Short mmCIF file of C-alpha atoms and ligand atoms in Angstrom, two decimals:
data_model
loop_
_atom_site.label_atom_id
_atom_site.label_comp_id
_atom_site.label_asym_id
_atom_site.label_seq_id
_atom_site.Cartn_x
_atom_site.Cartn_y
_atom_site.Cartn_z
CA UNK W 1 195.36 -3.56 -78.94
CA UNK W 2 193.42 -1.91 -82.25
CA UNK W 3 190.71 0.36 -82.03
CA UNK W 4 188.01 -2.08 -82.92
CA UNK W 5 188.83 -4.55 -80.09
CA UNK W 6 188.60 -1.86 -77.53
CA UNK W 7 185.09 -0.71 -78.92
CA UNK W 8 183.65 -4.19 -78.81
CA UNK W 9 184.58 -4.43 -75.40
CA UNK W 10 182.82 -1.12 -73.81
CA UNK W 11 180.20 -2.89 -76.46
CA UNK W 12 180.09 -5.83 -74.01
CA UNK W 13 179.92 -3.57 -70.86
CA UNK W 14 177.22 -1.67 -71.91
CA UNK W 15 175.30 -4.62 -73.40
CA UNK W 16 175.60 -6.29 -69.88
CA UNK W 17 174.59 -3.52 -67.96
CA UNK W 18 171.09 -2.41 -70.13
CA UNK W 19 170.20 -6.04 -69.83
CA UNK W 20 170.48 -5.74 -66.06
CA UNK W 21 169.01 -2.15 -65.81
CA UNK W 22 165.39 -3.85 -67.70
CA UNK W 23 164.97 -6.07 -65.42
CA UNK W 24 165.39 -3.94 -62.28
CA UNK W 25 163.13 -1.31 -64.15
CA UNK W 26 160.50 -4.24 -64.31
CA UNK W 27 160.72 -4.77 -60.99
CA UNK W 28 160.30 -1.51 -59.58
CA UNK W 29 157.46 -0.48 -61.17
CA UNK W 30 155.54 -4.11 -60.25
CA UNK W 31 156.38 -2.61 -56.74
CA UNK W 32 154.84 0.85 -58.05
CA UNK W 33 157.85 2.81 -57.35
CA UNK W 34 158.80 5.09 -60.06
CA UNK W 35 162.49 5.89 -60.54
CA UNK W 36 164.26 9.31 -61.75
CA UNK W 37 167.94 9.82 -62.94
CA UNK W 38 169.03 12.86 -62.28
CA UNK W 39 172.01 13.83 -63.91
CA UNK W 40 174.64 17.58 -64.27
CA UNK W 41 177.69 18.71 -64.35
CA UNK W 42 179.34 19.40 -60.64
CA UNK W 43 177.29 21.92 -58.66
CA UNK W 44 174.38 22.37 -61.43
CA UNK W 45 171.54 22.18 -58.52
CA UNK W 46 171.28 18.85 -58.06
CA UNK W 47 170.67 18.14 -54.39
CA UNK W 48 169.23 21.56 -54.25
CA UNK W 49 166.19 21.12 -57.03
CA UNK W 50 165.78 17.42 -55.80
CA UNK W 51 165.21 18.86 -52.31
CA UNK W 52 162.90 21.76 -54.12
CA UNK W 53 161.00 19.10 -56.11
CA UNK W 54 160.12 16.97 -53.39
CA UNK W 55 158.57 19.65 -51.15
CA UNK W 56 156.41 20.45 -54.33
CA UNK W 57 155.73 16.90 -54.79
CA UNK W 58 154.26 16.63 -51.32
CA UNK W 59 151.85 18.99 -52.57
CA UNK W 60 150.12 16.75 -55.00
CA UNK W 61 150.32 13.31 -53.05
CA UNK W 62 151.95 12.34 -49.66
CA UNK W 63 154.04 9.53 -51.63
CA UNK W 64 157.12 8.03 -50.24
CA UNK W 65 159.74 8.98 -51.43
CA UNK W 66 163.71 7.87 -51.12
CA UNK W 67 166.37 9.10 -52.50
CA UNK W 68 170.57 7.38 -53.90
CA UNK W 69 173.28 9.89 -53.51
CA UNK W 70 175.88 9.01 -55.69
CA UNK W 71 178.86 11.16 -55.42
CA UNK W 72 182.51 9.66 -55.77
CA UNK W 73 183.56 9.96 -51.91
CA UNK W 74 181.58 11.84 -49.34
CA UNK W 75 178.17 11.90 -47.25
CA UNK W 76 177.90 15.71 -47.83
CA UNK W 77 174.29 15.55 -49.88
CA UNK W 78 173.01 12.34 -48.08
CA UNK W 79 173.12 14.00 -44.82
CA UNK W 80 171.46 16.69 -46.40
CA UNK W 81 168.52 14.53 -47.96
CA UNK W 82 168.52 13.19 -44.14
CA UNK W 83 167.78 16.08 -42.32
CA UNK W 84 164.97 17.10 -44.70
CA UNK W 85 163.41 13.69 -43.15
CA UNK W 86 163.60 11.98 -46.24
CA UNK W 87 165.32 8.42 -46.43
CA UNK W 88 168.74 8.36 -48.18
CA UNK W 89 171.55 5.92 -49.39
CA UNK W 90 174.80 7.24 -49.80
CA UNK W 91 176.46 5.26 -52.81
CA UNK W 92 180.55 6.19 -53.08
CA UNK W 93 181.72 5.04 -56.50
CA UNK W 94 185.19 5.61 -55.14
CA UNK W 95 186.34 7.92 -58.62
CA UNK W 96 184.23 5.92 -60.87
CA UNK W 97 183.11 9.18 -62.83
CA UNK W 98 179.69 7.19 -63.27
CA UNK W 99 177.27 4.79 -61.63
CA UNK W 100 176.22 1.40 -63.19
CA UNK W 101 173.74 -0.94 -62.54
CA UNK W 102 176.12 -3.45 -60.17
CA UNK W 103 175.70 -0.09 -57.72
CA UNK W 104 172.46 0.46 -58.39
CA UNK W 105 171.69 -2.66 -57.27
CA UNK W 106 173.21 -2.50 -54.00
CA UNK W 107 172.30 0.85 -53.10
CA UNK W 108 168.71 -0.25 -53.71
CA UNK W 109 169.57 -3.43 -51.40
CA UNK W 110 170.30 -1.23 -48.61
CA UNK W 111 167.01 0.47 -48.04
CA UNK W 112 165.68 -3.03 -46.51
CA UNK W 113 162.35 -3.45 -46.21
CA UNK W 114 161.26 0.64 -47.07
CA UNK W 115 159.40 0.67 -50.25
CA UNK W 116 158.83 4.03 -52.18
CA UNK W 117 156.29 5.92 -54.25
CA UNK W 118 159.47 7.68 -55.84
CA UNK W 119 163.13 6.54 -56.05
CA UNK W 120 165.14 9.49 -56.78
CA UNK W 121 169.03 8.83 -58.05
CA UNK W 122 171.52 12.09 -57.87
CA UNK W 123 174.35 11.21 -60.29
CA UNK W 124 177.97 11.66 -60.21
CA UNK W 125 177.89 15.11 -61.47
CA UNK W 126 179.09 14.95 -64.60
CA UNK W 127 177.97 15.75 -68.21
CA UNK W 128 179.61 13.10 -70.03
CA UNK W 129 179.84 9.51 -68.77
CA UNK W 130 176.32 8.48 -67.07
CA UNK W 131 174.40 9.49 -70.06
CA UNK W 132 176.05 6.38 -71.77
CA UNK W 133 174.89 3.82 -68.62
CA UNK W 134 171.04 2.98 -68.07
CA UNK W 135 170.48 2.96 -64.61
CA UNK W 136 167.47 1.07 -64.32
CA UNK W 137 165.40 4.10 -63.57
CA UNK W 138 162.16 4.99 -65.63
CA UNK W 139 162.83 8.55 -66.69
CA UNK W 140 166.32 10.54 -66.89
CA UNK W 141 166.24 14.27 -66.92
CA UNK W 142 169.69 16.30 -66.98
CA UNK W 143 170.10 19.67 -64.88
CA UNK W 144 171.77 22.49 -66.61
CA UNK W 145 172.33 25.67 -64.73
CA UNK W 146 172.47 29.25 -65.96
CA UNK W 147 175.72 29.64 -64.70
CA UNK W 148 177.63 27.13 -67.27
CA UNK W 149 176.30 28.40 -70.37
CA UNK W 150 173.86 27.48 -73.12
CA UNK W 151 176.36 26.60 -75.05
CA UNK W 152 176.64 23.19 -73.47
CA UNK W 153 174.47 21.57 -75.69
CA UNK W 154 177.30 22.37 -78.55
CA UNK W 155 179.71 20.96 -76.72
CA UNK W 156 178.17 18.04 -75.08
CA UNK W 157 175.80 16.56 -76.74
CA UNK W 158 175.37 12.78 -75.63
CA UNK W 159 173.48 13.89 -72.42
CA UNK W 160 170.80 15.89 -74.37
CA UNK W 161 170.19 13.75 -76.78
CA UNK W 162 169.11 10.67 -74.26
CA UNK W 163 167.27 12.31 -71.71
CA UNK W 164 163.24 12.71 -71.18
CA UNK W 165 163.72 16.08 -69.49
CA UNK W 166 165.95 19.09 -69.77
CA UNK W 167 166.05 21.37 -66.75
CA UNK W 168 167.38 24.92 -66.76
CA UNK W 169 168.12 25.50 -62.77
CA UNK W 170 169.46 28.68 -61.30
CA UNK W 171 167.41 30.58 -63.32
CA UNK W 172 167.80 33.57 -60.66
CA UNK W 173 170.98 34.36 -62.46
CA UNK W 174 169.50 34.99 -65.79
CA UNK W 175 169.71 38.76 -65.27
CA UNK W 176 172.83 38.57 -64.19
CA UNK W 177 173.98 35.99 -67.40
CA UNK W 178 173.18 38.26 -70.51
CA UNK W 179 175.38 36.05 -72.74
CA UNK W 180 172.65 32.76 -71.52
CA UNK W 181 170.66 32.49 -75.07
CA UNK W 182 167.64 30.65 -73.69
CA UNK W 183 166.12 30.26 -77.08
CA UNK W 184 169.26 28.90 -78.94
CA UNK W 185 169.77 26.39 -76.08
CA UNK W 186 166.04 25.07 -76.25
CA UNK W 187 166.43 25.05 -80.35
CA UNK W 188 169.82 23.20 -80.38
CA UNK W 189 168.43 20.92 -77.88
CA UNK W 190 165.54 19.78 -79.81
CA UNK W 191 167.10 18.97 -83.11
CA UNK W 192 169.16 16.84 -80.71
CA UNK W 193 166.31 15.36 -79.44
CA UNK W 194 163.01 16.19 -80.68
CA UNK W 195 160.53 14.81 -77.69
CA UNK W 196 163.11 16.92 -75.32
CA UNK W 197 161.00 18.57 -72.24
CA UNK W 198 161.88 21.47 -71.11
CA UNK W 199 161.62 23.64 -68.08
CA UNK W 200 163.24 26.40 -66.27
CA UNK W 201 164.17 25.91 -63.19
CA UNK W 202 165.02 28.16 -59.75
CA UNK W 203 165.07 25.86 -56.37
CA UNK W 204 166.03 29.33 -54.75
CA UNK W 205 162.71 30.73 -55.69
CA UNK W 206 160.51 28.46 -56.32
CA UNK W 207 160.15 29.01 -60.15
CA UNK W 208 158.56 26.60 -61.98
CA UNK W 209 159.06 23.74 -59.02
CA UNK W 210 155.08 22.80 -59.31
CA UNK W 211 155.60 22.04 -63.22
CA UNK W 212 158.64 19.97 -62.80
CA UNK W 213 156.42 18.05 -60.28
CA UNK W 214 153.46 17.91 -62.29
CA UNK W 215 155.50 16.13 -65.13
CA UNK W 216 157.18 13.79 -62.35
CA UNK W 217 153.50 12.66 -60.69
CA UNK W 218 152.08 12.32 -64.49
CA UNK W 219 155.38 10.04 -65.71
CA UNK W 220 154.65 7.79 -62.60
CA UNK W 221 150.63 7.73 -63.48
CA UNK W 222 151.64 6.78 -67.24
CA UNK W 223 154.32 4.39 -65.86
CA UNK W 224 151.35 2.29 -63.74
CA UNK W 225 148.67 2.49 -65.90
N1 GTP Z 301 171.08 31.16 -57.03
C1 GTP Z 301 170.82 29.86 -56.99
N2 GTP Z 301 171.73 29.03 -56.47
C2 GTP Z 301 171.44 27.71 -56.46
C3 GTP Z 301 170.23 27.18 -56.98
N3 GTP Z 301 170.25 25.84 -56.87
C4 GTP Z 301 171.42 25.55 -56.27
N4 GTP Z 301 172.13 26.66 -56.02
C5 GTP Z 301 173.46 26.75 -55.38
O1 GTP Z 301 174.41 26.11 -56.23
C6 GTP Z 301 175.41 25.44 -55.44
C7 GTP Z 301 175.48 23.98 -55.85
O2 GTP Z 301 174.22 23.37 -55.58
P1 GTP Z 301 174.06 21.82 -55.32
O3 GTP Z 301 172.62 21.55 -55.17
O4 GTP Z 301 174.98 21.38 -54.23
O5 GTP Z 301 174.61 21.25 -56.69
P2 GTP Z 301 174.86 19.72 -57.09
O6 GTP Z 301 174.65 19.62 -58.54
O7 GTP Z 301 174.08 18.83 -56.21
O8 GTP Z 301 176.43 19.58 -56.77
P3 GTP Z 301 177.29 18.21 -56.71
O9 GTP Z 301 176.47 17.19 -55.99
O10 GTP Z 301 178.50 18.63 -55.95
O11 GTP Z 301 177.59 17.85 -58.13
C8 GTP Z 301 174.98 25.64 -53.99
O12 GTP Z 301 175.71 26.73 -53.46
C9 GTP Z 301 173.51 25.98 -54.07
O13 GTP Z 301 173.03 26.78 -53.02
C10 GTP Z 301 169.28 28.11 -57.53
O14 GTP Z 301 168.20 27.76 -58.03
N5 GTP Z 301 169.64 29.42 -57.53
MG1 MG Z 302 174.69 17.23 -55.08
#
């Protein structure tokens, strides 16, 4: 098989699945739920700043709000979002290193009847593949925690260049990280995409929780208005 044959046909995927991921976007937010991809590498903070975000959340409004666990086997952060009494749907991809809007689909089936102020979607952890899949939500934000390194953004730059958001979590560590260069990895970030928010991030302290939810509650006012 050449090169160009192969191309066309991840062309063909992708072209299928954004045409899918509009429509469920439209629906959604005729139901007024507002939908968040949040996307990392393995063990950036995800469940942990999703669980951080929602308690600040519940400080500005007492939306409802559910939340997809995709992981590719396991009900390890599900159960977690359970027991913080918040409804959850665990979606297995079964090694499929990123989710797509077939499995969005379902996993959205699944809640029944519950409707929600705010859909949250963890993401296979993983810096590469989901930035290349829309799934259906309104606003994507990647985590990136002090622990791997500014120097991410050199070396994977798809990710950064399609989000809305760019969250620095575990910032705790930072005294412990001298070699994290805070204000090259904001700079290289916006040349690779100027609009780029950016916040940082510690779900073990508390810092900067409130602004993160600020931004979420104002993308879900903009979204319905
Ligand atoms: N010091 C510190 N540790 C954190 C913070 N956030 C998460 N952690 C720790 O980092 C580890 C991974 O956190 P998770 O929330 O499970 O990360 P994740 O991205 O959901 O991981 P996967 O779902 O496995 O990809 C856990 O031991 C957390 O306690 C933080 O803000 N500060
Ligand atoms: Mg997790």
């Amino acid at each position: 098989m050449d090169e160009s044959r192969v191309i066309e046909v991840k062309r063909d995927i992708l072209a299928g699945n954004d045409r899918s991921a509009e429509k469920f976007r439209m629906l959604r937010k005729e139901e007024g739920t507002f939908l968040l991809d949040i996307m990392g590498s393995p063990g950036a903070g995800k469940t942990t700043f999703l669980l951080a975000l929602m308690e600040s959340l519940k400080k500005l409004s007492d939306a409802k709000m559910g939340v997809i666990e995709a992981d590719l086997e396991s009900d390890v952060d599900a159960l977690k979002i359970k027991a913080a009494g918040i409804p959850s749907v665990e979606l297995n991809t079964k090694g499929v290193c990123h989710v797509e809007m077939g499995m969005m689909k379902q996993a959205y089936a699944a809640f029944g009847d519950l409707k929600f102020d705010y859909l949250f979607l963890e993401n296979i952890g993983n810096l590469v593949c989901p930035a290349d899949f829309d799934t259906g939500c309104h606003r994507r934000i990647m985590l990136l925690s002090v622990p791997e390194g500014w120097d991410k953004v050199c070396k994977y730059p798809p990710m950064f260049a399609v989000v809305d958001a760019l969250i620095v979590t575990k910032c705790d560590y930072l005294p412990l990280n001298e070699d994290f260069d805070m204000e090259a990895l904001k700079e290289h970030a916006r040349i690779l995409n100027p609009k780029l928010d950016i916040f940082v991030t510690s779900a073990r302290t508390g810092e900067g929780m409130d602004d993160v939810a600020a931004w979420v509650f104002e993308k879900r006012k903009q979204m319905l208005s």
